[in-house]
Short mmCIF file of C-alpha atoms in Angstrom, two decimals:
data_model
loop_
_atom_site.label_atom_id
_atom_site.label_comp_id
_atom_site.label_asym_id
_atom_site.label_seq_id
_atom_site.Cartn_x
_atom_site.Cartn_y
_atom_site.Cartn_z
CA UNK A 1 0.00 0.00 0.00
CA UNK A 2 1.17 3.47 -0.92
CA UNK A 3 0.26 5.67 2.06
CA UNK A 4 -1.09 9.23 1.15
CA UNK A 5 0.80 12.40 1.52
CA UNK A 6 -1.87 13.83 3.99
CA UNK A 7 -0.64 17.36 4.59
CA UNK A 8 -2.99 20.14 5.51
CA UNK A 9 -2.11 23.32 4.36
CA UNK A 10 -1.62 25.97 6.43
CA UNK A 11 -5.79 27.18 6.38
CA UNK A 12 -5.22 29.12 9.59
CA UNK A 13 -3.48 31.82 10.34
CA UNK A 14 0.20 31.79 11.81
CA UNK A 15 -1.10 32.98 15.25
CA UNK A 16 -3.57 29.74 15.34
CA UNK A 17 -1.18 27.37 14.71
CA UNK A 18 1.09 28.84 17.15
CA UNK A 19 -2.00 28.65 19.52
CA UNK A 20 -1.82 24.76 19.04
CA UNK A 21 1.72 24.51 19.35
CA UNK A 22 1.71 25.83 22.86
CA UNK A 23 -1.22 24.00 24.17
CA UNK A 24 -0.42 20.81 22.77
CA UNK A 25 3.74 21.46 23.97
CA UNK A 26 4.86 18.43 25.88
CA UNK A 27 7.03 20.08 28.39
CA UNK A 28 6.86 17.47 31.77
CA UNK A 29 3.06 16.15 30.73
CA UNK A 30 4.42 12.36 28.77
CA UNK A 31 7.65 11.43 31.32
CA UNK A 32 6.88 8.48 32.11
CA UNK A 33 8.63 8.86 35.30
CA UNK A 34 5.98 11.19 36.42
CA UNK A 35 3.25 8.85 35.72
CA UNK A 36 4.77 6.31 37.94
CA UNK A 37 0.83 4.72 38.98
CA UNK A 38 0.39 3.52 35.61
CA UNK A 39 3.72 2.69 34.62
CA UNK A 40 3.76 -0.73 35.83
CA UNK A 41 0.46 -1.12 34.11
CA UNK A 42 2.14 -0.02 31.02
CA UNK A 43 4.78 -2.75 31.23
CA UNK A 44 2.17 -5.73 31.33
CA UNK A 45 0.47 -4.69 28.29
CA UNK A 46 1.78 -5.68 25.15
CA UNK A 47 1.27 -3.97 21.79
CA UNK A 48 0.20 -6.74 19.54
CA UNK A 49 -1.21 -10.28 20.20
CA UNK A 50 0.25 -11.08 17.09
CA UNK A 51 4.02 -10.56 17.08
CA UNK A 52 5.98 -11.36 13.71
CA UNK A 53 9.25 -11.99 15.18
CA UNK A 54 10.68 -9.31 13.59
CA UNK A 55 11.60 -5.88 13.67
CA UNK A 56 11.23 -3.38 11.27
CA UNK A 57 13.32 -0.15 12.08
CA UNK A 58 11.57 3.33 11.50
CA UNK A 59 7.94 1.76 11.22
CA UNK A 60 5.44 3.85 13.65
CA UNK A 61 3.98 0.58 16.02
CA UNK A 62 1.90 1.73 18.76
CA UNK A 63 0.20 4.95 20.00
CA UNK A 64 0.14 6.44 23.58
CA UNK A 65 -2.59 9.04 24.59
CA UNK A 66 -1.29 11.04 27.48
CA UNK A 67 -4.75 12.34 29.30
CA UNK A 68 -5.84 13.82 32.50
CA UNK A 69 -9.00 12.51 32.03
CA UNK A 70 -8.57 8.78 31.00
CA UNK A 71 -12.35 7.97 31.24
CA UNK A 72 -13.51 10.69 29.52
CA UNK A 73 -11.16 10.46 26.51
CA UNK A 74 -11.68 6.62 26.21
CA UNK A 75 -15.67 7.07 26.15
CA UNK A 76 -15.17 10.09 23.49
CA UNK A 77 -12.58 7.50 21.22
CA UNK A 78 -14.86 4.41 21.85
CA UNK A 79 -18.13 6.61 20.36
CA UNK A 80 -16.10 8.01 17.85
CA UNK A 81 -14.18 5.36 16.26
CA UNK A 82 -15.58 2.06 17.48
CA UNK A 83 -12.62 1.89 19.31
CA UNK A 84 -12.95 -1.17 22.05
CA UNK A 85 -10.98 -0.17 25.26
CA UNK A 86 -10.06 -2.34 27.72
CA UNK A 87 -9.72 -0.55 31.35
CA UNK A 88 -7.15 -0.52 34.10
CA UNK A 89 -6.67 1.87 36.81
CA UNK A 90 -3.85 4.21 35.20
CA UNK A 91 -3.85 2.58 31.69
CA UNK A 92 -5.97 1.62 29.06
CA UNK A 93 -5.44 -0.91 26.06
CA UNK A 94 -7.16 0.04 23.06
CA UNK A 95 -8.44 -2.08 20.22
CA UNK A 96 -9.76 -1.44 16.86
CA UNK A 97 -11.99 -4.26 15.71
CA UNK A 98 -10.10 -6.82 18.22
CA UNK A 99 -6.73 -5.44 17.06
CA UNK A 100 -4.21 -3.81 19.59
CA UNK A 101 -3.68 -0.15 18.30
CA UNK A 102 -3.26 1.99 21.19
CA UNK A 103 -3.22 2.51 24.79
CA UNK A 104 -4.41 5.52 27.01
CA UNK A 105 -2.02 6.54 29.71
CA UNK A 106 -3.66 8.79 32.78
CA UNK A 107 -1.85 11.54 33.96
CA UNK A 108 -1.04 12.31 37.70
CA UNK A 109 -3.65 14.45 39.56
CA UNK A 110 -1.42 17.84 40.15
CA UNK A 111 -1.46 17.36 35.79
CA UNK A 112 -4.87 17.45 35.54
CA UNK A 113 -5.20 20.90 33.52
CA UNK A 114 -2.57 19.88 31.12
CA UNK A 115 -3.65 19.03 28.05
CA UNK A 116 -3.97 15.59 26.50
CA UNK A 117 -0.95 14.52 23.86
CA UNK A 118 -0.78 11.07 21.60
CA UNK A 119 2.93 10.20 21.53
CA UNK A 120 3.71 7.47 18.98
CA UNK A 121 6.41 4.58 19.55
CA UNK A 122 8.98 3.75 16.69
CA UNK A 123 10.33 0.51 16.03
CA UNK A 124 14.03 0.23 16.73
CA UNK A 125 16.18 -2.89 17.07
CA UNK A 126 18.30 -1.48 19.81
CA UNK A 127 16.99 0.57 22.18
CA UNK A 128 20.41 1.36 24.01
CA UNK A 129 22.46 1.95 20.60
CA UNK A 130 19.16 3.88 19.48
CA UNK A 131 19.74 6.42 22.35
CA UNK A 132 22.95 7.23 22.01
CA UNK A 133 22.53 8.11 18.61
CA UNK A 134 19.52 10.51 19.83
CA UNK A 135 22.29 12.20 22.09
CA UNK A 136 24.92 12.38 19.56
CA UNK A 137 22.65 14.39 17.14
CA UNK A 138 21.57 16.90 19.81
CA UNK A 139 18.52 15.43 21.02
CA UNK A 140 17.36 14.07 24.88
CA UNK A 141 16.81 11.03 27.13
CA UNK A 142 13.59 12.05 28.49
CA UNK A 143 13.38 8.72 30.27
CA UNK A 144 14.69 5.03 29.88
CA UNK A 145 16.06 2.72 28.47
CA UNK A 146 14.07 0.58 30.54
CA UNK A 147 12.91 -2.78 30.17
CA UNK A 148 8.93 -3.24 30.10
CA UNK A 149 7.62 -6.94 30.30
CA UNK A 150 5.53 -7.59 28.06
CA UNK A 151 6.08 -4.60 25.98
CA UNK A 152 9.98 -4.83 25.23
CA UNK A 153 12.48 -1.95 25.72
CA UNK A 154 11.71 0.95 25.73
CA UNK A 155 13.22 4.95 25.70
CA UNK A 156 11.46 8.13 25.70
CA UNK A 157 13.20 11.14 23.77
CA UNK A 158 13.19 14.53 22.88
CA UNK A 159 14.10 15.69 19.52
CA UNK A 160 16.52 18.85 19.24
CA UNK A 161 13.53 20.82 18.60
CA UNK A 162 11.60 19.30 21.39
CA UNK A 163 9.21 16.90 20.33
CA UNK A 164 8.69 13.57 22.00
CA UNK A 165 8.74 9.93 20.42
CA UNK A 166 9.31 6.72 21.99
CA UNK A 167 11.51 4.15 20.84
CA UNK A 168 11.06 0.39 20.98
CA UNK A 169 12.00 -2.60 20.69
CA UNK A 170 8.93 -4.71 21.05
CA UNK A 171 9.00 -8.17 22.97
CA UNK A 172 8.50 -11.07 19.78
CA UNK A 173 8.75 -8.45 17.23
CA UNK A 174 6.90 -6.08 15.65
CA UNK A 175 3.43 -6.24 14.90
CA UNK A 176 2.48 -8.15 11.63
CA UNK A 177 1.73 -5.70 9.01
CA UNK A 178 -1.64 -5.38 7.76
CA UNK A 179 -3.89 -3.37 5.47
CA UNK A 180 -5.04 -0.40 7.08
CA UNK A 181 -8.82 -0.52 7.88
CA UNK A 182 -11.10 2.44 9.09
CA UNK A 183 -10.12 3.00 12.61
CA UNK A 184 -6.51 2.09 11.98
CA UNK A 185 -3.57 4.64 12.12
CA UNK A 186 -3.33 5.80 8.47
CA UNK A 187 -0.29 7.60 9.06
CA UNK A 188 1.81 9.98 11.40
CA UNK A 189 3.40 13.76 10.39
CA UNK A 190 5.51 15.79 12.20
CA UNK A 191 5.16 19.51 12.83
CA UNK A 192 8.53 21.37 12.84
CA UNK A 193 9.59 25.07 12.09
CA UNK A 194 13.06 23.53 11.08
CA UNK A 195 12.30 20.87 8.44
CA UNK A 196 16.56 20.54 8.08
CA UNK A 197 17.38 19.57 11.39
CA UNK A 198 14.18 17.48 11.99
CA UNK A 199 14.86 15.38 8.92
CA UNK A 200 18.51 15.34 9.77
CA UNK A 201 17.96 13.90 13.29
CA UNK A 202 15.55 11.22 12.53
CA UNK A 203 17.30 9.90 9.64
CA UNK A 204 20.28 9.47 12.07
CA UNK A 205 18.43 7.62 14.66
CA UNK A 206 15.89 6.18 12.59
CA UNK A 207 18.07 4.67 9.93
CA UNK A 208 15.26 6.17 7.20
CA UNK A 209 17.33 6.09 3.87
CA UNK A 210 16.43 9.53 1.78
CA UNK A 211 13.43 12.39 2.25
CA UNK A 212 10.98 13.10 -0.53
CA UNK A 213 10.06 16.61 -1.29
CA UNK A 214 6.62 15.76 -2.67
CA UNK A 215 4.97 19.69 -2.12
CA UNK A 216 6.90 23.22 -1.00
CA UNK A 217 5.75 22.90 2.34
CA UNK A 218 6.19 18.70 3.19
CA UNK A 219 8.43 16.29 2.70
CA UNK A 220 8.14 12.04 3.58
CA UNK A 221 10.50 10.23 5.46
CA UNK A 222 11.15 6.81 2.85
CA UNK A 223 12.71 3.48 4.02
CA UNK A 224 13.37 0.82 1.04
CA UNK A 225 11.11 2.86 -1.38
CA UNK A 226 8.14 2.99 1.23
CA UNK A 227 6.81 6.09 2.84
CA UNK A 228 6.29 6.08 6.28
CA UNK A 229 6.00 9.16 7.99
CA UNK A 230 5.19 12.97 6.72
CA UNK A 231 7.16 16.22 7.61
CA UNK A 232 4.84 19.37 7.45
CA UNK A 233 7.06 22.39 7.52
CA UNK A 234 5.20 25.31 9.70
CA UNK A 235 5.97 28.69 11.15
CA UNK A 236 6.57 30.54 14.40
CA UNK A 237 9.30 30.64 16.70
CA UNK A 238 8.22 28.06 18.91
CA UNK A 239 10.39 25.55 19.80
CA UNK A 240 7.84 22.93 21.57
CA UNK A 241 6.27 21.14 18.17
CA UNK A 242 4.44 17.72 18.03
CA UNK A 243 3.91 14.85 15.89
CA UNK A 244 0.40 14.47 14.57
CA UNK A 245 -1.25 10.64 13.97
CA UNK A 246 -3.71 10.35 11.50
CA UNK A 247 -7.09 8.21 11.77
CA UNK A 248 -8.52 6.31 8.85
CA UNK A 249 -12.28 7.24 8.48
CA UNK A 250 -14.91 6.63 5.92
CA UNK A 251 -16.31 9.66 6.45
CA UNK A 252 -14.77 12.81 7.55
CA UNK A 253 -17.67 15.27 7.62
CA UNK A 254 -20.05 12.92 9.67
CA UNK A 255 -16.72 12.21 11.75
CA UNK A 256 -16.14 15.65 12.44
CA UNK A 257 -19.79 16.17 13.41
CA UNK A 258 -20.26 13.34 15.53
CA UNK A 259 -16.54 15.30 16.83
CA UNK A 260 -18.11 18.08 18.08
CA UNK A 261 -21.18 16.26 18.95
CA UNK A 262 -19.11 14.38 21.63
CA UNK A 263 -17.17 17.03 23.66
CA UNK A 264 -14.08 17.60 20.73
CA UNK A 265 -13.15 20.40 18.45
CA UNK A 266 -12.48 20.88 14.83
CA UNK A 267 -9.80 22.90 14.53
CA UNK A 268 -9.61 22.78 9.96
CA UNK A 269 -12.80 21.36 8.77
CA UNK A 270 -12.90 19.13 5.76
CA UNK A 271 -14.41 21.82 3.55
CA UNK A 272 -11.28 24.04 4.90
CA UNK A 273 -8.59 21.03 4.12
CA UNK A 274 -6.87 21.33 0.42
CA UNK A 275 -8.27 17.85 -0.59
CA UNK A 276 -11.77 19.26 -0.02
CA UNK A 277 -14.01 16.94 1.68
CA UNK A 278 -11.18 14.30 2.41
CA UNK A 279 -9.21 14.95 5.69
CA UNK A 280 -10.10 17.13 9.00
CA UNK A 281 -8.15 18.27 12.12
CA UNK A 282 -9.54 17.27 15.05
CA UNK A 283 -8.95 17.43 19.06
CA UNK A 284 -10.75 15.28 21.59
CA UNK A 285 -12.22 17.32 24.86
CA UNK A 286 -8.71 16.91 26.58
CA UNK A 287 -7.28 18.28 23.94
CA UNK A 288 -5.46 15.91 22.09
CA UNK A 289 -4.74 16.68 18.95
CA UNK A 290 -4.99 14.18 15.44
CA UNK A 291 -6.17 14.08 12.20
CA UNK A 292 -8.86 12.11 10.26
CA UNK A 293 -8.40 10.86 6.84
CA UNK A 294 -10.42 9.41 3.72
CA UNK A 295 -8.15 7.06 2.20
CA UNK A 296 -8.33 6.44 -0.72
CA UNK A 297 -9.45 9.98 -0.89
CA UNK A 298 -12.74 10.71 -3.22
CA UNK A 299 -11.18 11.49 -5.96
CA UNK A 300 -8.65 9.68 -7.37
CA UNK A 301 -6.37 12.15 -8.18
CA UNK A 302 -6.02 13.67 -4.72
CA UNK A 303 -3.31 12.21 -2.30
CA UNK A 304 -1.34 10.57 -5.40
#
């Protein structure tokens, strides 16, 4: 499958998406080693049921949702994407039609007006040679390496422009690839007012072998001919951006009404998006920020 470019253009104005920058800036709210309650929660819960044995470096693999309001954001996913979540006390495993996708992650109660964040986990084979490579090209070990149990190893870093990933190396492997179905992660892009020494950095740690200028304002990370993660160039000074996961949907306008319907915001509607009618920007009522996605996309000339 060839995944879609899915970059918004900049619809807003400069000062809106430096509004969005700030609130969704990860400063302190996804160390794990201030969310100590659900950590060892976190560590039982493995991210596939169906491991392949392998490892395949630079793929995006799992998705954490950083919330002060666990219950809340699980009801608002489970209504808005069929999503099937399976409760703990600090954690939450979350399935899309039986498949392991996700997991929700509450915050500690003095972090309760910070907003929510999803922070995506990277496939690496080695953790430990992973994060020394993160140090040597100017980014941070926000916490780890650390050994999870049923999860694998695990390190969670800041890039030099300070946005947060987590590397791992997943206990039996990777999960086995499949076609992307509605509900699925569709695709991940990251935000970054320095497209040079974002690109730079991941390809360093990642091991991704070229970038692909597809429009003036995005590029795509490739591995062995296959795109796997976007680069959205944006402005402002700030130096806390994010990276952005993207929802499958079938339908983005009823999506982004039922959206609003259920506590959340749309922030670029799909009238507003480039590929009119085909993609939306969404948060849920904690804040979190992602983007749904028609794919293929109505017409079949759009996201080519």
């Amino acid at each position: 499958m060839r995944f879609p470019s899915l970059c918004i253009k900049d619809t807003t104005s400069s000062s809106l998406l430096g509004f969005l920058v700030i609130v969704m800036a990860l400063s302190g709210c996804s160390s794990f080693s201030k969310l100590s309650k659900g950590r060892a929660e976190i560590a039982m819960a493995s991210i596939t049921d169906n491991p392949s044995g392998a490892t395949f470096p630079g793929r995006f693999i799992w998705h954490d949702l950083v919330t002060p309001d666990l219950r809340s954001a699980g009801r608002f996913y489970e209504k808005l994407f069929n999503w099937q979540i399976e409760y703990l006390d600090y954690y939450a495993v979350v399935r899309n039609n039986g498949k392991r996708i996700a997991g929700i992650l509450q915050m500690k109660p003095q972090k309760s007006k910070t907003p929510g964040v999803w922070v995506p986990s990277v496939s690496v084979p080695n953790v430990d040679s992973a994060s020394q490579l993160v140090q040597a090209g100017g980014g941070q070990i926000v916490n780890g390496p650390v050994d999870m149990e049923r999860r694998g190893r695990t390190v969670l870093i800041r890039d030099p422009l300070g946005t947060n990933m987590v590397l791992l190396s997943a206990k039996g492997g990777d999960p086995v690839e499949t076609e992307v179905a509605t509900g699925d992660w569709l695709w991940d892009e990251i935000w970054t007012n320095d497209p040079a020494k974002t690109e730079n950095f991941y390809i360093s740690i990642l091991g991704y072998d070229d970038v692909l200028s597809i429009k003036e304002d995005y590029d795509i990370f490739i591995q062995k001919g296959k795109w796997l993660a976007g680069i959205r160039h944006v402005e402002g000074s700030s130096d806390k951006l994010l990276w952005v996961p993207i929802v499958r949907v079938a339908n983005p306008d009823a999506t982004a009404q039922l959206t609003k319907d259920l506590g959340g915001s749309v922030l670029i509607t799909p009238d507003q998006a480039p590929n009119k009618g085909n993609t939306a920007l969404i948060s849920d009522p904690t804040g979190a920020l992602l983007l749904i996605q028609r794919w293929p996309s109505k017409s079949p000339a759009e996201g080519d």
